[in-house]
Amino acid sequence: MKRGYGRVIPINGPPEEELLPMFQLKNVTRQFGKKTAVSSVTFDIPQGQMVGIIGRSGAGKSTLLRMINRLVDPSSGSIAFGEAEVSSLRGAALRKWQRDCAMIFQQFNLVPRLDVLTNVLLGRLNHRSTVLSVLNMFSRDERIMAIGALERLGIEQTALQPAGTLSGGQQQRVAIARALMQQPKVLLADEPIASLDPLNAKIVMDALRDINERDGITVITNLHTLDTARNYCERIIGMAHGRVVFDGQPKDLTSAAVAQIYGGDTAIEESMTSTSINIPTEAPRETASAGSKPLALAGL
């Protein structure tokens, strides 16, 4: 079986009807004992889309993303990316897939005692030999690349601070910078703004949209707020009880569809959700905290 991941399609390339599906999920199911977390999910995602997955807690959203990344194996069904059967990858091929399919989490998954720059550099581990990874030896080019990723997220001045001293919004941006270091083809974001305040939630979502639009990277994100999905995603997938019950554009997400996703008795007030406030589009530049060192001392 070929392990290639399909052709690259430029951002302003062929019209949507000509795009080859990047992902093809067919009857994907995951059971944990007698509980079915995801049930017979089938859909295609063309390259370069930004897709939001919404639904109640426990609807199967996180399990679905973890199966795509292969942190969790499907109980049945298939996940294909281009010509690669993701659900059957093993060994080096699986490690390559997890490099190409980066994932960020609600709780950031950083190493708190390590400085921000080192946390970002950890995104290069799957690109390196085992020996260099064990020795934590990163090249000058990789360090410059890491600083560039931090600059893109507006937090370069935090590079030498311990990651654990940063705010939640800053830590999530560090996690995104680390994902960019993988040079992924796909970025999965599992509830990336669930624990953030409105300002930082908007900054993080703006960053994900910028990555999607500027780099042509497919972004699939689980979201807990309807307004965020409507404002940022060109396509929304709604899940309920492990199944896909809605798949369409934001304009198609009617009150009836929302009721099917969240339950008919659920009152939804979208205007009060996390990214509805009017704040600057551009992420503010972070300033170095007291005691932090200039970037020139980062060993570049």
Coordinates of N, CA and C in Angstrom, one line a residue, residues 123-139:
G123 N 8.3 20.1 19.2 CA 7.5 19.8 18.0 C 8.4 19.2 16.9
R124 N 9.7 19.3 17.0 CA 10.6 18.7 16.0 C 11.0 17.3 16.3
L125 N 10.6 16.7 17.4 CA 11.1 15.4 17.8 C 10.9 14.4 16.7
N126 N 9.7 14.4 16.1 CA 9.4 13.3 15.1 C 10.2 13.5 13.8
H127 N 10.9 14.7 13.7 CA 11.7 14.9 12.5 C 13.1 14.5 12.7
R128 N 13.5 14.0 13.9 CA 14.9 13.8 14.3 C 15.2 12.4 14.6
S129 N 16.5 12.1 14.7 CA 16.9 10.7 15.0 C 16.7 10.6 16.5
T130 N 16.6 9.3 17.0 CA 16.4 9.0 18.4 C 17.5 9.6 19.2
V131 N 18.7 9.4 18.8 CA 19.9 9.9 19.6 C 19.8 11.4 19.8
L132 N 19.5 12.2 18.7 CA 19.4 13.6 18.9 C 18.3 14.0 19.7
S133 N 17.2 13.3 19.6 CA 16.0 13.6 20.5 C 16.3 13.3 21.9
V134 N 17.0 12.2 22.2 CA 17.3 11.9 23.6 C 18.2 13.0 24.2
L135 N 19.2 13.4 23.4 CA 20.2 14.4 23.9 C 19.6 15.9 23.8
N136 N 18.4 16.0 23.3 CA 17.8 17.3 23.3 C 18.6 18.3 22.5
M137 N 19.2 17.9 21.4 CA 20.1 18.7 20.6 C 19.3 19.2 19.4
F138 N 19.1 20.5 19.4 CA 18.4 21.2 18.3 C 19.3 22.1 17.6
S139 N 19.1 22.2 16.3 CA 20.0 22.9 15.4 C 19.7 24.4 15.5

